[in-house]
Amino acid sequence: MAAAEAERFDVAVIGGGYAGAQAALTLGRACRRVLVVDGGTPRNARAAHVHNFLGRHDPSPADLLADARAALHQHAVAWEQDSVVRAERIDADGDAAPHWRLGGARGGSWTARAVLLATGLRDELPDVPGVEQLWGRDVVACPHCHGWEVRGRPLAQLGLRGAPARGVERAVLLSRWSRDVVLFTDGDELTAPQRSRLAAAGVAAETGRVRQVVHRGGQLIGIELEDGALHARAAVFVVVKQSPQTDAAALFGCAPAADGVAVAVDGEGRTGVPGVWAAGTAAVPALLAVGAAGHAATVAVHLNNALIELDLAEGRPAVFPVAVEP
Ligand SMILES: Cc1cc2nc3c(=O)[nH]c(=O)nc-3n(C[C@H](O)[C@H](O)[C@H](O)COP(=O)(O)OP(=O)(O)OC[C@H]3O[C@@H](n4cnc5c(N)ncnc54)[C@H](O)[C@@H]3O)c2cc1C
């Protein structure tokens, strides 16, 4: 095997969160040489626990990812702590498909036959004092992740100023976890149909401007309106705006999906760019952590199937990158 060939990975997974780590595991178990380049900024890093993850009892995000990474050690998976900031397509004679050369912010350089983007999303929080300080603890976004722990307690749904319909829908959702839910619209008026929908769900509405989310010693007290009224609450759920965590997809020329947030993919995780795939919330924003991992495992299987076709077209024999015990 030529030196350049020996350095080339079958798949470079960009992003080592739940999706990236699971894709690396699935591909490593398929006897592929895998590289993970991870910036180390999983979206839920500020949360105390990961809830609703089958088989795990509310681990911290760091513990869950550390366990995921430990499972990769027995496979041919290399892990680089870096951020991919460059991508160059390589069209080599004799290869049935282009390869990719990646560059990291710390100067790393790697080549791979295929790339899997598992680069996640970032959340833009409402511009209300106190939200950022309590984010991931008493201020959260997703009732399916964090509703159970505060079920039956006084809850706030903080709407997104200028988008009252989204606040209404989130408050209706949240009403299944507590009979005491207040929607704070932060100054937006509600239409009559919106009010009757809230009433049907048992949700109260406050349309005054919000001054702050009040907290003391890291603990939530409640929501204070501009008129000075303080509403004591046990948790605040917010509506967030999402965007890609980094511009990794753009480096490869991948098109965005219709929502303008995700990378556009087909049903198997292929972007429109040859050899570039996407999985997890980078491709399907609504996925929970376990869903991101599951989606990535499925995309990794499709990716491996595509590599098998390339192996045959290029006459590559099966390779066992980790020695087989006699
Ligand atoms: C506060 C909060 C709490 C949450 N709680 C829960 C919960 O309890 N249960 C649950 O199921 N879900 C929860 N979620 C949702 C959960 O975080 C996501 O579903 C999950 O993180 C998605 O995994 P992912 O691998 O797609 O992306 P991420 O976990 O965001 O991982 C993306 C990774 O890609 C890396 N990356 C990005 N760009 C680059 C680049 N250019 N080069 C190298 N690396 C890059 C990042 O550094 C990061 O490590 C929560 C979310 C938030 C915000």
Tab-separated table of C-alpha atoms and ligand atoms in Angstrom:
chain	number	residue	atom	x	y	z
A	1	MET	CA	0.000	0.000	0.000
A	2	ALA	CA	1.439	3.405	-0.939
A	3	ALA	CA	2.184	5.851	1.893
A	4	ALA	CA	-0.551	8.242	0.774
A	5	GLU	CA	-3.008	5.363	0.699
A	6	ALA	CA	-2.043	4.291	4.226
A	7	GLU	CA	-2.807	7.773	5.565
A	8	ARG	CA	-6.170	7.963	3.927
A	9	PHE	CA	-9.226	7.254	6.018
A	10	ASP	CA	-12.280	5.569	4.619
A	11	VAL	CA	-14.521	8.088	6.355
A	12	ALA	CA	-13.872	11.385	8.096
A	13	VAL	CA	-16.675	12.120	10.540
A	14	ILE	CA	-16.844	15.819	11.314
A	15	GLY	CA	-18.378	16.322	14.744
A	16	GLY	CA	-18.112	13.902	17.654
A	17	GLY	CA	-21.406	14.420	19.471
A	18	TYR	CA	-24.007	11.651	19.748
A	19	ALA	CA	-24.418	11.425	15.979
A	20	GLY	CA	-20.723	11.534	15.123
A	21	ALA	CA	-19.654	9.087	17.832
A	22	GLN	CA	-22.379	6.608	16.849
A	23	ALA	CA	-21.519	6.880	13.153
A	24	ALA	CA	-17.860	6.247	14.005
A	25	LEU	CA	-18.854	3.180	16.040
A	26	THR	CA	-21.011	1.750	13.250
A	27	LEU	CA	-18.319	2.385	10.621
A	28	GLY	CA	-15.517	1.137	12.899
A	29	ARG	CA	-17.470	-2.068	13.441
A	30	ALA	CA	-17.742	-2.344	9.636
A	31	CYS	CA	-13.905	-2.621	9.476
A	32	ARG	CA	-13.562	0.919	8.140
A	33	ARG	CA	-10.694	3.250	8.992
A	34	VAL	CA	-12.459	6.200	10.542
A	35	LEU	CA	-11.363	9.635	11.655
A	36	VAL	CA	-13.457	11.812	13.932
A	37	VAL	CA	-12.592	15.505	14.048
A	38	ASP	CA	-14.511	17.123	16.853
A	39	GLY	CA	-14.639	20.690	18.076
A	40	GLY	CA	-15.809	19.510	21.520
A	41	THR	CA	-18.894	21.733	21.739
A	42	PRO	CA	-21.965	19.463	21.948
A	43	ARG	CA	-25.150	21.491	21.946
A	44	ASN	CA	-26.379	20.354	25.371
A	45	ALA	CA	-23.049	20.926	27.140
A	46	ARG	CA	-24.711	23.319	29.609
A	47	ALA	CA	-27.295	20.763	30.718
A	48	ALA	CA	-26.838	18.843	33.979
A	49	HIS	CA	-28.266	15.599	32.554
A	50	VAL	CA	-29.226	13.904	29.324
A	51	HIS	CA	-32.764	12.587	29.812
A	52	ASN	CA	-34.819	10.259	27.661
A	53	PHE	CA	-31.862	8.206	26.425
A	54	LEU	CA	-32.706	4.516	26.302
A	55	GLY	CA	-30.547	2.375	28.576
A	56	ARG	CA	-28.963	5.275	30.408
A	57	HIS	CA	-30.261	6.816	33.602
A	58	ASP	CA	-29.798	10.553	33.141
A	59	PRO	CA	-25.992	10.768	32.746
A	60	SER	CA	-24.270	14.113	32.377
A	61	PRO	CA	-23.574	15.050	28.730
A	62	ALA	CA	-19.834	14.758	29.388
A	63	ASP	CA	-20.140	11.257	30.932
A	64	LEU	CA	-22.349	9.986	28.119
A	65	LEU	CA	-19.945	11.203	25.441
A	66	ALA	CA	-16.905	9.896	27.353
A	67	ASP	CA	-18.517	6.430	27.458
A	68	ALA	CA	-19.366	6.670	23.763
A	69	ARG	CA	-15.785	7.568	22.945
A	70	ALA	CA	-14.372	4.773	25.122
A	71	ALA	CA	-16.370	2.276	23.042
A	72	LEU	CA	-14.428	3.399	19.961
A	73	HIS	CA	-11.034	2.344	21.312
A	74	GLN	CA	-11.285	-1.247	20.116
A	75	HIS	CA	-11.952	-0.108	16.546
A	76	ALA	CA	-9.800	1.677	13.978
A	77	VAL	CA	-11.194	5.085	14.911
A	78	ALA	CA	-8.829	8.034	15.269
A	79	TRP	CA	-10.078	11.064	17.195
A	80	GLU	CA	-8.782	14.594	16.692
A	81	GLN	CA	-9.853	17.516	18.855
A	82	ASP	CA	-10.015	20.228	16.223
A	83	SER	CA	-12.419	22.170	14.090
A	84	VAL	CA	-12.541	21.519	10.341
A	85	VAL	CA	-12.152	24.846	8.587
A	86	ARG	CA	-11.017	23.785	5.088
A	87	ALA	CA	-12.139	21.157	2.601
A	88	GLU	CA	-10.664	20.388	-0.789
A	89	ARG	CA	-11.960	17.901	-3.336
A	90	ILE	CA	-9.345	15.549	-4.788
A	91	ASP	CA	-10.025	13.818	-8.093
A	92	ALA	CA	-7.336	11.149	-8.483
A	93	ASP	CA	-6.780	8.921	-11.513
A	94	GLY	CA	-8.031	5.393	-10.965
A	95	ASP	CA	-10.486	6.310	-8.229
A	96	ALA	CA	-14.172	5.884	-8.938
A	97	ALA	CA	-15.108	8.860	-6.763
A	98	PRO	CA	-13.482	12.032	-5.448
A	99	HIS	CA	-11.706	12.065	-2.101
A	100	TRP	CA	-11.575	14.937	0.350
A	101	ARG	CA	-8.676	16.674	2.060
A	102	LEU	CA	-9.662	18.380	5.296
A	103	GLY	CA	-7.841	21.091	7.194
A	104	GLY	CA	-8.222	21.834	10.896
A	105	ALA	CA	-8.038	25.165	12.719
A	106	ARG	CA	-5.027	23.778	14.619
A	107	GLY	CA	-3.188	22.913	11.416
A	108	GLY	CA	-4.189	19.260	11.055
A	109	SER	CA	-4.605	17.825	7.557
A	110	TRP	CA	-6.386	14.571	6.697
A	111	THR	CA	-7.716	12.815	3.622
A	112	ALA	CA	-10.726	10.528	3.420
A	113	ARG	CA	-12.740	8.696	0.791
A	114	ALA	CA	-15.986	10.010	2.266
A	115	VAL	CA	-17.096	12.633	4.753
A	116	LEU	CA	-19.956	12.458	7.220
A	117	LEU	CA	-21.117	15.786	8.620
A	118	ALA	CA	-22.385	15.409	12.193
A	119	THR	CA	-21.840	19.008	13.101
A	120	GLY	CA	-25.041	19.708	15.044
A	121	LEU	CA	-26.821	22.982	15.638
A	122	ARG	CA	-26.551	26.047	17.827
A	123	ASP	CA	-29.409	27.685	19.725
A	124	GLU	CA	-29.964	31.411	19.729
A	125	LEU	CA	-31.631	32.229	23.035
A	126	PRO	CA	-34.282	34.919	23.592
A	127	ASP	CA	-32.678	38.241	24.450
A	128	VAL	CA	-34.049	38.371	27.993
A	129	PRO	CA	-31.789	38.943	31.031
A	130	GLY	CA	-31.383	35.772	33.085
A	131	VAL	CA	-32.053	33.306	30.243
A	132	GLU	CA	-28.396	32.791	29.321
A	133	GLN	CA	-27.344	32.414	32.970
A	134	LEU	CA	-29.811	29.584	33.666
A	135	TRP	CA	-29.664	27.927	30.232
A	136	GLY	CA	-29.582	24.138	30.387
A	137	ARG	CA	-30.664	24.035	34.055
A	138	ASP	CA	-33.849	25.917	35.011
A	139	VAL	CA	-34.201	27.419	31.523
A	140	VAL	CA	-34.600	24.789	28.819
A	141	ALA	CA	-36.348	24.373	25.470
A	142	CYS	CA	-37.663	20.851	25.062
A	143	PRO	CA	-40.438	19.367	27.234
A	144	HIS	CA	-39.731	15.889	25.874
A	145	CYS	CA	-36.214	16.214	27.315
A	146	HIS	CA	-36.878	18.146	30.525
A	147	GLY	CA	-40.635	18.112	31.177
A	148	TRP	CA	-40.759	14.980	33.320
A	149	GLU	CA	-38.503	16.409	36.023
A	150	VAL	CA	-40.830	19.418	36.531
A	151	ARG	CA	-44.187	17.765	35.832
A	152	GLY	CA	-47.082	19.150	37.831
A	153	ARG	CA	-45.149	22.265	38.867
A	154	PRO	CA	-45.741	25.940	37.932
A	155	LEU	CA	-44.123	26.358	34.510
A	156	ALA	CA	-43.453	29.282	32.189
A	157	GLN	CA	-43.359	29.181	28.426
A	158	LEU	CA	-41.450	32.229	27.243
A	159	GLY	CA	-42.431	33.091	23.704
A	160	LEU	CA	-40.242	34.514	20.993
A	161	ARG	CA	-40.944	38.225	20.551
A	162	GLY	CA	-42.450	38.777	17.101
A	163	ALA	CA	-43.459	35.122	16.661
A	164	PRO	CA	-46.401	34.587	19.041
A	165	ALA	CA	-47.738	31.546	17.149
A	166	ARG	CA	-44.619	29.570	18.060
A	167	GLY	CA	-45.026	30.435	21.732
A	168	VAL	CA	-48.664	29.346	21.629
A	169	GLU	CA	-47.781	25.946	20.148
A	170	ARG	CA	-44.966	25.377	22.646
A	171	ALA	CA	-47.242	26.350	25.553
A	172	VAL	CA	-49.946	23.936	24.347
A	173	LEU	CA	-47.286	21.210	24.203
A	174	LEU	CA	-46.026	22.066	27.684
A	175	SER	CA	-49.562	21.941	29.097
A	176	ARG	CA	-49.390	18.121	29.009
A	177	TRP	CA	-46.724	18.226	31.751
A	178	SER	CA	-48.470	20.671	34.121
A	179	ARG	CA	-51.888	22.212	34.709
A	180	ASP	CA	-50.158	25.466	35.714
A	181	VAL	CA	-48.545	26.801	32.559
A	182	VAL	CA	-48.307	30.518	31.760
A	183	LEU	CA	-47.330	31.738	28.288
A	184	PHE	CA	-45.345	34.983	28.450
A	185	THR	CA	-45.547	36.576	25.006
A	186	ASP	CA	-43.081	39.359	25.882
A	187	GLY	CA	-45.263	42.124	24.453
A	188	ASP	CA	-46.940	40.317	21.547
A	189	GLU	CA	-50.745	40.407	21.361
A	190	LEU	CA	-52.622	37.160	20.742
A	191	THR	CA	-55.416	36.593	18.262
A	192	ALA	CA	-58.821	35.280	19.362
A	193	PRO	CA	-58.127	31.796	17.889
A	194	GLN	CA	-54.773	31.705	19.699
A	195	ARG	CA	-56.455	32.640	22.985
A	196	SER	CA	-59.113	29.964	22.609
A	197	ARG	CA	-56.470	27.351	21.758
A	198	LEU	CA	-54.575	28.266	24.929
A	199	ALA	CA	-57.797	28.175	26.938
A	200	ALA	CA	-58.606	24.710	25.588
A	201	ALA	CA	-55.196	23.540	26.822
A	202	GLY	CA	-55.628	25.251	30.204
A	203	VAL	CA	-52.772	27.705	29.581
A	204	ALA	CA	-52.870	31.255	30.988
A	205	ALA	CA	-51.367	34.118	28.973
A	206	GLU	CA	-49.410	37.213	30.006
A	207	THR	CA	-48.822	39.668	27.171
A	208	GLY	CA	-46.735	42.254	29.050
A	209	ARG	CA	-43.083	42.848	28.210
A	210	VAL	CA	-40.711	40.672	30.212
A	211	ARG	CA	-38.059	42.526	32.206
A	212	GLN	CA	-36.038	39.514	33.325
A	213	VAL	CA	-35.880	35.931	34.431
A	214	VAL	CA	-35.181	36.361	38.131
A	215	HIS	CA	-32.683	34.036	39.798
A	216	ARG	CA	-30.726	33.871	43.015
A	217	GLY	CA	-27.681	31.706	43.708
A	218	GLY	CA	-28.131	29.991	40.338
A	219	GLN	CA	-31.740	29.049	41.159
A	220	LEU	CA	-34.761	30.285	39.236
A	221	ILE	CA	-37.214	32.472	41.144
A	222	GLY	CA	-39.619	33.444	38.364
A	223	ILE	CA	-40.416	35.864	35.562
A	224	GLU	CA	-40.631	39.584	36.192
A	225	LEU	CA	-42.658	41.773	33.841
A	226	GLU	CA	-41.932	45.405	32.991
A	227	ASP	CA	-44.796	46.446	35.291
A	228	GLY	CA	-42.937	44.859	38.229
A	229	ALA	CA	-45.191	41.816	38.626
A	230	LEU	CA	-43.185	38.705	39.595
A	231	HIS	CA	-44.542	35.294	38.578
A	232	ALA	CA	-42.888	32.516	40.593
A	233	ARG	CA	-42.118	29.541	38.342
A	234	ALA	CA	-40.268	26.238	38.803
A	235	ALA	CA	-38.890	26.154	35.240
A	236	VAL	CA	-38.865	28.333	32.146
A	237	PHE	CA	-39.176	26.806	28.681
A	238	VAL	CA	-38.016	29.048	25.848
A	239	VAL	CA	-38.431	29.141	22.077
A	240	VAL	CA	-35.016	29.166	20.385
A	241	LYS	CA	-33.840	30.026	16.892
A	242	GLN	CA	-31.517	27.409	15.447
A	243	SER	CA	-28.638	27.587	13.007
A	244	PRO	CA	-25.740	25.283	12.009
A	245	GLN	CA	-23.032	25.127	14.694
A	246	THR	CA	-20.321	25.915	12.145
A	247	ASP	CA	-20.155	26.489	8.394
A	248	ALA	CA	-18.710	22.999	7.803
A	249	ALA	CA	-21.434	22.068	5.307
A	250	ALA	CA	-20.765	25.210	3.294
A	251	LEU	CA	-17.057	24.263	3.049
A	252	PHE	CA	-18.128	21.297	0.910
A	253	GLY	CA	-20.711	23.246	-1.056
A	254	CYS	CA	-23.639	21.354	0.487
A	255	ALA	CA	-27.030	22.961	-0.099
A	256	PRO	CA	-29.176	23.903	2.889
A	257	ALA	CA	-32.552	22.249	3.401
A	258	ALA	CA	-35.776	24.200	2.891
A	259	ASP	CA	-35.828	25.196	6.586
A	260	GLY	CA	-32.527	27.056	6.060
A	261	VAL	CA	-31.081	25.303	9.124
A	262	ALA	CA	-30.295	21.699	8.193
A	263	VAL	CA	-28.108	20.321	5.414
A	264	ALA	CA	-30.293	18.997	2.597
A	265	VAL	CA	-30.048	15.186	2.488
A	266	ASP	CA	-31.881	12.342	0.800
A	267	GLY	CA	-33.508	9.508	2.754
A	268	GLU	CA	-30.137	7.784	3.205
A	269	GLY	CA	-28.174	10.830	4.390
A	270	ARG	CA	-26.492	11.777	1.097
A	271	THR	CA	-26.004	15.477	0.495
A	272	GLY	CA	-25.984	16.508	-3.146
A	273	VAL	CA	-22.147	16.627	-3.059
A	274	PRO	CA	-20.332	13.409	-4.054
A	275	GLY	CA	-18.906	11.546	-1.046
A	276	VAL	CA	-20.424	13.906	1.527
A	277	TRP	CA	-23.127	12.662	3.893
A	278	ALA	CA	-24.857	14.236	6.880
A	279	ALA	CA	-26.464	12.823	10.009
A	280	GLY	CA	-27.917	13.786	13.361
A	281	THR	CA	-29.316	17.232	14.002
A	282	ALA	CA	-27.143	18.715	11.249
A	283	ALA	CA	-29.520	16.901	8.883
A	284	VAL	CA	-32.692	16.552	10.992
A	285	PRO	CA	-32.879	19.418	13.521
A	286	ALA	CA	-35.683	18.022	15.708
A	287	LEU	CA	-33.828	14.862	16.736
A	288	LEU	CA	-33.339	14.140	20.432
A	289	ALA	CA	-29.922	12.814	21.462
A	290	VAL	CA	-30.873	9.158	21.083
A	291	GLY	CA	-32.513	9.996	17.754
A	292	ALA	CA	-29.365	11.737	16.525
A	293	ALA	CA	-27.363	8.621	17.382
A	294	GLY	CA	-29.919	6.333	15.734
A	295	HIS	CA	-30.109	8.449	12.579
A	296	ALA	CA	-26.320	8.461	12.357
A	297	ALA	CA	-26.131	4.678	12.701
A	298	THR	CA	-28.545	4.295	9.780
A	299	VAL	CA	-26.710	6.833	7.628
A	300	ALA	CA	-23.421	5.078	8.453
A	301	VAL	CA	-24.868	1.796	7.183
A	302	HIS	CA	-25.881	3.469	3.900
A	303	LEU	CA	-22.465	5.097	3.657
A	304	ASN	CA	-20.726	1.751	4.205
A	305	ASN	CA	-22.913	0.204	1.498
A	306	ALA	CA	-21.835	2.970	-0.890
A	307	LEU	CA	-18.179	2.356	0.004
A	308	ILE	CA	-18.598	-1.355	-0.760
A	309	GLU	CA	-19.697	-0.428	-4.286
A	310	LEU	CA	-16.624	1.808	-4.624
A	311	ASP	CA	-14.383	-0.971	-3.220
A	312	LEU	CA	-15.606	-3.316	-5.922
A	313	ALA	CA	-15.344	-0.703	-8.676
A	314	GLU	CA	-11.779	0.157	-7.613
A	315	GLY	CA	-10.727	-3.452	-6.945
A	316	ARG	CA	-10.022	-2.859	-3.251
A	317	PRO	CA	-9.851	-5.993	-1.112
A	318	ALA	CA	-11.500	-6.138	2.313
A	319	VAL	CA	-9.153	-4.749	4.952
A	320	PHE	CA	-9.127	-5.592	8.651
A	321	PRO	CA	-7.625	-2.451	10.197
A	322	VAL	CA	-7.569	-4.040	13.661
A	323	ALA	CA	-5.820	-7.397	13.883
A	324	VAL	CA	-8.116	-10.421	14.041
A	325	GLU	CA	-7.389	-12.634	17.090
A	326	PRO	CA	-6.397	-16.166	16.018
B	1	LIG	C1	-29.773	22.726	26.854
B	1	LIG	C2	-30.096	21.477	26.071
B	1	LIG	C3	-30.475	20.331	26.735
B	1	LIG	C4	-30.794	19.179	26.022
B	1	LIG	N1	-31.197	18.068	26.702
B	1	LIG	C5	-31.490	16.937	26.036
B	1	LIG	C6	-31.914	15.768	26.744
B	1	LIG	O1	-32.025	15.771	27.988
B	1	LIG	N2	-32.220	14.668	26.017
B	1	LIG	C7	-32.112	14.645	24.653
B	1	LIG	O2	-32.394	13.611	24.049
B	1	LIG	N3	-31.702	15.736	23.961
B	1	LIG	C8	-31.386	16.861	24.622
B	1	LIG	N4	-30.988	17.973	23.926
B	1	LIG	C9	-30.826	17.885	22.477
B	1	LIG	C10	-29.451	17.252	22.179
B	1	LIG	O3	-28.443	18.090	22.698
B	1	LIG	C11	-29.255	17.053	20.689
B	1	LIG	O4	-30.291	16.219	20.197
B	1	LIG	C12	-27.920	16.378	20.405
B	1	LIG	O5	-26.857	17.102	20.982
B	1	LIG	C13	-27.713	16.260	18.911
B	1	LIG	O6	-26.537	15.531	18.679
B	1	LIG	P1	-25.624	15.820	17.395
B	1	LIG	O7	-24.514	14.831	17.454
B	1	LIG	O8	-26.473	15.891	16.193
B	1	LIG	O9	-25.046	17.308	17.620
B	1	LIG	P2	-24.146	17.901	18.797
B	1	LIG	O10	-24.352	17.149	20.057
B	1	LIG	O11	-24.389	19.357	18.836
B	1	LIG	O12	-22.656	17.634	18.327
B	1	LIG	C14	-22.087	18.328	17.241
B	1	LIG	C15	-20.583	18.240	17.372
B	1	LIG	O13	-20.017	18.704	16.145
B	1	LIG	C16	-18.870	19.463	16.452
B	1	LIG	N5	-18.585	20.340	15.300
B	1	LIG	C17	-19.383	21.274	14.722
B	1	LIG	N6	-18.759	21.850	13.670
B	1	LIG	C18	-17.524	21.261	13.587
B	1	LIG	C19	-16.395	21.432	12.735
B	1	LIG	N7	-16.413	22.330	11.711
B	1	LIG	N8	-15.277	20.664	12.952
B	1	LIG	C20	-15.248	19.755	13.980
B	1	LIG	N9	-16.296	19.549	14.824
B	1	LIG	C21	-17.415	20.308	14.629
B	1	LIG	C22	-19.220	20.209	17.729
B	1	LIG	O14	-18.048	20.638	18.411
B	1	LIG	C23	-20.016	19.125	18.480
B	1	LIG	O15	-19.177	18.374	19.343
B	1	LIG	C24	-30.698	19.159	24.612
B	1	LIG	C25	-30.301	20.321	23.933
B	1	LIG	C26	-30.006	21.463	24.643
B	1	LIG	C27	-29.598	22.697	23.899
